[in-house]
Structure formats: C-alpha cells, structure tokens
Amino acid sequence: MTGLFITFEGGDGSGKTTQINLLASWLESEGHTVVITREPGGTDLGTELRNIILHREGFIAPRAEALLYAADRSHHIHTLVRPALQRGEIVVQDRYLDSSVAYQGAGRVLDPTEVRNISVWATENLMPDLTVVLDVPASVAKERQAAGERQYDRLEAEAEDFHTRVRESYLALAAEEPGRFLVIDGESSIEEIHQAIVDKVSDLLG
C-alpha cells in the first residue's frame, strides 16, 4: 500500500477532533488526498454499531463491548480504510485498536493482549504508520467536557478512575512502541500541538 495511515488517540476531551481537522487541512494544502474517518462509526454499519455501543441504555458485558468494537473495526478497515490506502490516499482517523486496548483492556479491566489480538485478527494486521496521543489528565478532560454542555455517552460518563486507567494505558502503549507513537501534551496550545504533528508527519512524508 502506498498511502499513509495516521490515527489519533487520547481520552475524551483531549482535543482530537480539532487536531484531526487541522492536520487534514494542512495535508490538503500540500496536495494530498485525505480521508477523515472515525471508529466506531466510519461506515453505515459502523454508525449503527456506534449507537449500540455508545448510546444504548443498559448494561453491555465488557467482552461483548470489545467484540462490538472489533466488528466495527473489521468492516471499517475492509470497506473504507484499506481501499483508500491502496489508492495512495492519507487516512486520518479518530481512534483505532489502541482505543480498545485502553478502554476495554485497562478501563474495563480485561486482558489488554487479548483485546488487542482480537482487533489485529479483525483487521488482518493493519497497523498505523503513526499514532498521535493527545495526553491530558482525566480531571482536565472532564472539565473540558463539562464546559461543552453536551450529553455524555456511555464511556464518557464513566468515573474519573476509569479515565485515569485509560490514560495510563495509552502512555504504556506509547512506551512499548516509541517508533509508532507521538505523545503530545494536550494542555499545550492548539498551535503548538498542530506544529508538532505537522513536523512528525512531514518526516514520514519525506
């Protein structure tokens, strides 16, 4: 594949959406074709699964939740992401398998390796060229969400200790694969964060 696969990770309220849009605009200004997508919800099927996973009222067993995310991911990669990469396009994606390791592995206290292996199998081993983690303390992310005055989804509504485990998991993942991850202080200015991402992506593009 000749395209570039860039994923963004971090806790809810870390600023991923802002930075994804800024990066996509910069890449397009440089002449690249960009596909912006997200998980869950990057396809029609994914939208249906997203509503179940994030907005269904009532309990979902942790393992069932992990499998629903993997099902969305498998379909998303097969029908949207891999074809775009094969066309030589740049895919900029909000969340990927590292989210499952952090949220279902650390957050739901499942085995992180098992959770990761499900997604690796589901996506036929497709890994990002770069994963950007916007790191903010759980307390800061919660304050940002509250300021947004919108209804929380099932995961956003979890207690602060859940989100602290998620953050710690992301940092541990980045330490294990420093070549793939770029960890940025999410409390830096929007401009500083964007520039750090552009510098890294420029290196990847050569």
PDB file of N, CA and C in Angstrom, residues 142-197:
ATOM      1  N   LYS A 142     -12.307  15.974  31.868  1.00  0.00           N
ATOM      2  CA  LYS A 142     -13.659  16.058  32.414  1.00  0.00           C
ATOM      3  C   LYS A 142     -14.136  17.504  32.438  1.00  0.00           C
ATOM      4  N   GLU A 143     -13.257  18.420  32.819  1.00  0.00           N
ATOM      5  CA  GLU A 143     -13.606  19.844  32.850  1.00  0.00           C
ATOM      6  C   GLU A 143     -13.950  20.344  31.445  1.00  0.00           C
ATOM      7  N   ARG A 144     -13.186  19.919  30.461  1.00  0.00           N
ATOM      8  CA  ARG A 144     -13.447  20.333  29.085  1.00  0.00           C
ATOM      9  C   ARG A 144     -14.807  19.809  28.609  1.00  0.00           C
ATOM     10  N   GLN A 145     -15.088  18.584  28.952  1.00  0.00           N
ATOM     11  CA  GLN A 145     -16.374  18.010  28.547  1.00  0.00           C
ATOM     12  C   GLN A 145     -17.532  18.745  29.199  1.00  0.00           C
ATOM     13  N   ALA A 146     -17.388  19.058  30.470  1.00  0.00           N
ATOM     14  CA  ALA A 146     -18.444  19.764  31.182  1.00  0.00           C
ATOM     15  C   ALA A 146     -18.689  21.138  30.569  1.00  0.00           C
ATOM     16  N   ALA A 147     -17.608  21.784  30.136  1.00  0.00           N
ATOM     17  CA  ALA A 147     -17.736  23.102  29.524  1.00  0.00           C
ATOM     18  C   ALA A 147     -18.457  23.033  28.186  1.00  0.00           C
ATOM     19  N   GLY A 148     -18.414  21.859  27.545  1.00  0.00           N
ATOM     20  CA  GLY A 148     -19.066  21.695  26.250  1.00  0.00           C
ATOM     21  C   GLY A 148     -20.576  21.576  26.337  1.00  0.00           C
ATOM     22  N   GLU A 149     -21.083  21.319  27.534  1.00  0.00           N
ATOM     23  CA  GLU A 149     -22.527  21.267  27.780  1.00  0.00           C
ATOM     24  C   GLU A 149     -23.254  20.323  26.816  1.00  0.00           C
ATOM     25  N   ARG A 150     -22.754  19.098  26.691  1.00  0.00           N
ATOM     26  CA  ARG A 150     -23.444  18.107  25.875  1.00  0.00           C
ATOM     27  C   ARG A 150     -23.609  16.838  26.674  1.00  0.00           C
ATOM     28  N   GLN A 151     -24.486  15.984  26.221  1.00  0.00           N
ATOM     29  CA  GLN A 151     -24.764  14.747  26.940  1.00  0.00           C
ATOM     30  C   GLN A 151     -23.623  13.750  26.762  1.00  0.00           C
ATOM     31  N   TYR A 152     -23.180  13.138  27.845  1.00  0.00           N
ATOM     32  CA  TYR A 152     -22.095  12.161  27.785  1.00  0.00           C
ATOM     33  C   TYR A 152     -22.594  10.847  27.191  1.00  0.00           C
ATOM     34  N   ASP A 153     -21.696  10.152  26.453  1.00  0.00           N
ATOM     35  CA  ASP A 153     -22.030   8.795  26.037  1.00  0.00           C
ATOM     36  C   ASP A 153     -21.636   7.827  27.154  1.00  0.00           C
ATOM     37  N   ARG A 154     -21.810   6.531  26.904  1.00  0.00           N
ATOM     38  CA  ARG A 154     -21.614   5.528  27.960  1.00  0.00           C
ATOM     39  C   ARG A 154     -20.197   5.549  28.519  1.00  0.00           C
ATOM     40  N   LEU A 155     -19.195   5.738  27.668  1.00  0.00           N
ATOM     41  CA  LEU A 155     -17.819   5.716  28.135  1.00  0.00           C
ATOM     42  C   LEU A 155     -17.429   7.042  28.774  1.00  0.00           C
ATOM     43  N   GLU A 156     -17.858   8.145  28.184  1.00  0.00           N
ATOM     44  CA  GLU A 156     -17.542   9.453  28.748  1.00  0.00           C
ATOM     45  C   GLU A 156     -18.103   9.605  30.160  1.00  0.00           C
ATOM     46  N   ALA A 157     -19.219   8.939  30.427  1.00  0.00           N
ATOM     47  CA  ALA A 157     -19.889   9.065  31.723  1.00  0.00           C
ATOM     48  C   ALA A 157     -19.234   8.233  32.827  1.00  0.00           C
ATOM     49  N   GLU A 158     -18.229   7.441  32.473  1.00  0.00           N
ATOM     50  CA  GLU A 158     -17.562   6.624  33.496  1.00  0.00           C
ATOM     51  C   GLU A 158     -16.823   7.512  34.502  1.00  0.00           C
ATOM     52  N   ALA A 159     -16.547   6.949  35.677  1.00  0.00           N
ATOM     53  CA  ALA A 159     -15.892   7.692  36.756  1.00  0.00           C
ATOM     54  C   ALA A 159     -14.457   8.058  36.387  1.00  0.00           C
ATOM     55  N   GLU A 160     -13.881   8.996  37.136  1.00  0.00           N
ATOM     56  CA  GLU A 160     -12.552   9.511  36.819  1.00  0.00           C
ATOM     57  C   GLU A 160     -11.480   8.437  36.899  1.00  0.00           C
ATOM     58  N   ASP A 161     -11.616   7.476  37.813  1.00  0.00           N
ATOM     59  CA  ASP A 161     -10.595   6.434  37.909  1.00  0.00           C
ATOM     60  C   ASP A 161     -10.556   5.571  36.648  1.00  0.00           C
ATOM     61  N   PHE A 162     -11.711   5.379  36.002  1.00  0.00           N
ATOM     62  CA  PHE A 162     -11.769   4.673  34.722  1.00  0.00           C
ATOM     63  C   PHE A 162     -10.921   5.421  33.691  1.00  0.00           C
ATOM     64  N   HIS A 163     -11.117   6.725  33.596  1.00  0.00           N
ATOM     65  CA  HIS A 163     -10.402   7.525  32.601  1.00  0.00           C
ATOM     66  C   HIS A 163      -8.916   7.668  32.946  1.00  0.00           C
ATOM     67  N   THR A 164      -8.595   7.595  34.222  1.00  0.00           N
ATOM     68  CA  THR A 164      -7.181   7.602  34.613  1.00  0.00           C
ATOM     69  C   THR A 164      -6.498   6.320  34.149  1.00  0.00           C
ATOM     70  N   ARG A 165      -7.182   5.186  34.290  1.00  0.00           N
ATOM     71  CA  ARG A 165      -6.623   3.920  33.792  1.00  0.00           C
ATOM     72  C   ARG A 165      -6.434   3.971  32.282  1.00  0.00           C
ATOM     73  N   VAL A 166      -7.381   4.575  31.584  1.00  0.00           N
ATOM     74  CA  VAL A 166      -7.282   4.710  30.126  1.00  0.00           C
ATOM     75  C   VAL A 166      -6.047   5.526  29.758  1.00  0.00           C
ATOM     76  N   ARG A 167      -5.865   6.651  30.435  1.00  0.00           N
ATOM     77  CA  ARG A 167      -4.702   7.497  30.152  1.00  0.00           C
ATOM     78  C   ARG A 167      -3.400   6.741  30.399  1.00  0.00           C
ATOM     79  N   GLU A 168      -3.307   6.059  31.527  1.00  0.00           N
ATOM     80  CA  GLU A 168      -2.092   5.310  31.854  1.00  0.00           C
ATOM     81  C   GLU A 168      -1.818   4.219  30.830  1.00  0.00           C
ATOM     82  N   SER A 169      -2.880   3.620  30.300  1.00  0.00           N
ATOM     83  CA  SER A 169      -2.717   2.586  29.284  1.00  0.00           C
ATOM     84  C   SER A 169      -2.137   3.171  28.001  1.00  0.00           C
ATOM     85  N   TYR A 170      -2.632   4.328  27.594  1.00  0.00           N
ATOM     86  CA  TYR A 170      -2.085   4.972  26.393  1.00  0.00           C
ATOM     87  C   TYR A 170      -0.595   5.263  26.543  1.00  0.00           C
ATOM     88  N   LEU A 171      -0.209   5.771  27.699  1.00  0.00           N
ATOM     89  CA  LEU A 171       1.201   6.094  27.918  1.00  0.00           C
ATOM     90  C   LEU A 171       2.055   4.830  27.926  1.00  0.00           C
ATOM     91  N   ALA A 172       1.520   3.742  28.467  1.00  0.00           N
ATOM     92  CA  ALA A 172       2.253   2.476  28.467  1.00  0.00           C
ATOM     93  C   ALA A 172       2.405   1.935  27.048  1.00  0.00           C
ATOM     94  N   LEU A 173       1.345   2.030  26.248  1.00  0.00           N
ATOM     95  CA  LEU A 173       1.414   1.589  24.853  1.00  0.00           C
ATOM     96  C   LEU A 173       2.464   2.374  24.090  1.00  0.00           C
ATOM     97  N   ALA A 174       2.492   3.677  24.306  1.00  0.00           N
ATOM     98  CA  ALA A 174       3.461   4.534  23.605  1.00  0.00           C
ATOM     99  C   ALA A 174       4.892   4.186  24.008  1.00  0.00           C
ATOM    100  N   ALA A 175       5.084   3.849  25.275  1.00  0.00           N
ATOM    101  CA  ALA A 175       6.425   3.482  25.738  1.00  0.00           C
ATOM    102  C   ALA A 175       6.886   2.174  25.109  1.00  0.00           C
ATOM    103  N   GLU A 176       5.934   1.282  24.817  1.00  0.00           N
ATOM    104  CA  GLU A 176       6.275  -0.012  24.224  1.00  0.00           C
ATOM    105  C   GLU A 176       6.597   0.111  22.731  1.00  0.00           C
ATOM    106  N   GLU A 177       5.986   1.079  22.046  1.00  0.00           N
ATOM    107  CA  GLU A 177       6.194   1.257  20.597  1.00  0.00           C
ATOM    108  C   GLU A 177       6.536   2.707  20.278  1.00  0.00           C
ATOM    109  N   PRO A 178       7.685   3.187  20.734  1.00  0.00           N
ATOM    110  CA  PRO A 178       8.027   4.599  20.518  1.00  0.00           C
ATOM    111  C   PRO A 178       8.165   4.984  19.047  1.00  0.00           C
ATOM    112  N   GLY A 179       8.444   4.007  18.192  1.00  0.00           N
ATOM    113  CA  GLY A 179       8.573   4.320  16.777  1.00  0.00           C
ATOM    114  C   GLY A 179       7.257   4.658  16.103  1.00  0.00           C
ATOM    115  N   ARG A 180       6.145   4.140  16.652  1.00  0.00           N
ATOM    116  CA  ARG A 180       4.832   4.399  16.051  1.00  0.00           C
ATOM    117  C   ARG A 180       4.113   5.560  16.703  1.00  0.00           C
ATOM    118  N   PHE A 181       4.366   5.789  17.966  1.00  0.00           N
ATOM    119  CA  PHE A 181       3.593   6.767  18.728  1.00  0.00           C
ATOM    120  C   PHE A 181       4.280   8.131  18.797  1.00  0.00           C
ATOM    121  N   LEU A 182       3.457   9.166  18.784  1.00  0.00           N
ATOM    122  CA  LEU A 182       3.883  10.522  19.101  1.00  0.00           C
ATOM    123  C   LEU A 182       2.973  11.004  20.228  1.00  0.00           C
ATOM    124  N   VAL A 183       3.546  11.176  21.407  1.00  0.00           N
ATOM    125  CA  VAL A 183       2.767  11.639  22.562  1.00  0.00           C
ATOM    126  C   VAL A 183       2.986  13.132  22.725  1.00  0.00           C
ATOM    127  N   ILE A 184       1.886  13.874  22.796  1.00  0.00           N
ATOM    128  CA  ILE A 184       1.947  15.329  22.897  1.00  0.00           C
ATOM    129  C   ILE A 184       1.144  15.778  24.115  1.00  0.00           C
ATOM    130  N   ASP A 185       1.675  16.750  24.818  1.00  0.00           N
ATOM    131  CA  ASP A 185       0.972  17.336  25.951  1.00  0.00           C
ATOM    132  C   ASP A 185      -0.293  18.037  25.455  1.00  0.00           C
ATOM    133  N   GLY A 186      -1.449  17.469  25.776  1.00  0.00           N
ATOM    134  CA  GLY A 186      -2.701  18.003  25.294  1.00  0.00           C
ATOM    135  C   GLY A 186      -3.101  19.322  25.922  1.00  0.00           C
ATOM    136  N   GLU A 187      -2.325  19.784  26.923  1.00  0.00           N
ATOM    137  CA  GLU A 187      -2.585  21.094  27.523  1.00  0.00           C
ATOM    138  C   GLU A 187      -1.772  22.201  26.864  1.00  0.00           C
ATOM    139  N   SER A 188      -0.950  21.857  25.886  1.00  0.00           N
ATOM    140  CA  SER A 188      -0.260  22.877  25.096  1.00  0.00           C
ATOM    141  C   SER A 188      -1.271  23.612  24.232  1.00  0.00           C
ATOM    142  N   SER A 189      -0.841  24.693  23.620  1.00  0.00           N
ATOM    143  CA  SER A 189      -1.754  25.460  22.777  1.00  0.00           C
ATOM    144  C   SER A 189      -2.110  24.673  21.519  1.00  0.00           C
ATOM    145  N   ILE A 190      -3.236  25.000  20.925  1.00  0.00           N
ATOM    146  CA  ILE A 190      -3.669  24.334  19.691  1.00  0.00           C
ATOM    147  C   ILE A 190      -2.593  24.468  18.626  1.00  0.00           C
ATOM    148  N   GLU A 191      -1.982  25.642  18.531  1.00  0.00           N
ATOM    149  CA  GLU A 191      -0.965  25.885  17.501  1.00  0.00           C
ATOM    150  C   GLU A 191       0.280  25.046  17.747  1.00  0.00           C
ATOM    151  N   GLU A 192       0.700  24.948  19.014  1.00  0.00           N
ATOM    152  CA  GLU A 192       1.898  24.158  19.338  1.00  0.00           C
ATOM    153  C   GLU A 192       1.671  22.682  19.043  1.00  0.00           C
ATOM    154  N   ILE A 193       0.504  22.186  19.400  1.00  0.00           N
ATOM    155  CA  ILE A 193       0.192  20.781  19.130  1.00  0.00           C
ATOM    156  C   ILE A 193       0.176  20.521  17.630  1.00  0.00           C
ATOM    157  N   HIS A 194      -0.483  21.381  16.891  1.00  0.00           N
ATOM    158  CA  HIS A 194      -0.560  21.220  15.436  1.00  0.00           C
ATOM    159  C   HIS A 194       0.832  21.207  14.809  1.00  0.00           C
ATOM    160  N   GLN A 195       1.697  22.117  15.248  1.00  0.00           N
ATOM    161  CA  GLN A 195       3.033  22.186  14.664  1.00  0.00           C
ATOM    162  C   GLN A 195       3.836  20.924  14.946  1.00  0.00           C
ATOM    163  N   ALA A 196       3.698  20.382  16.151  1.00  0.00           N
ATOM    164  CA  ALA A 196       4.410  19.148  16.489  1.00  0.00           C
ATOM    165  C   ALA A 196       3.941  17.997  15.610  1.00  0.00           C
ATOM    166  N   ILE A 197       2.647  17.958  15.328  1.00  0.00           N
ATOM    167  CA  ILE A 197       2.109  16.902  14.469  1.00  0.00           C
ATOM    168  C   ILE A 197       2.585  17.081  13.038  1.00  0.00           C
TER     169      ILE A 197
END
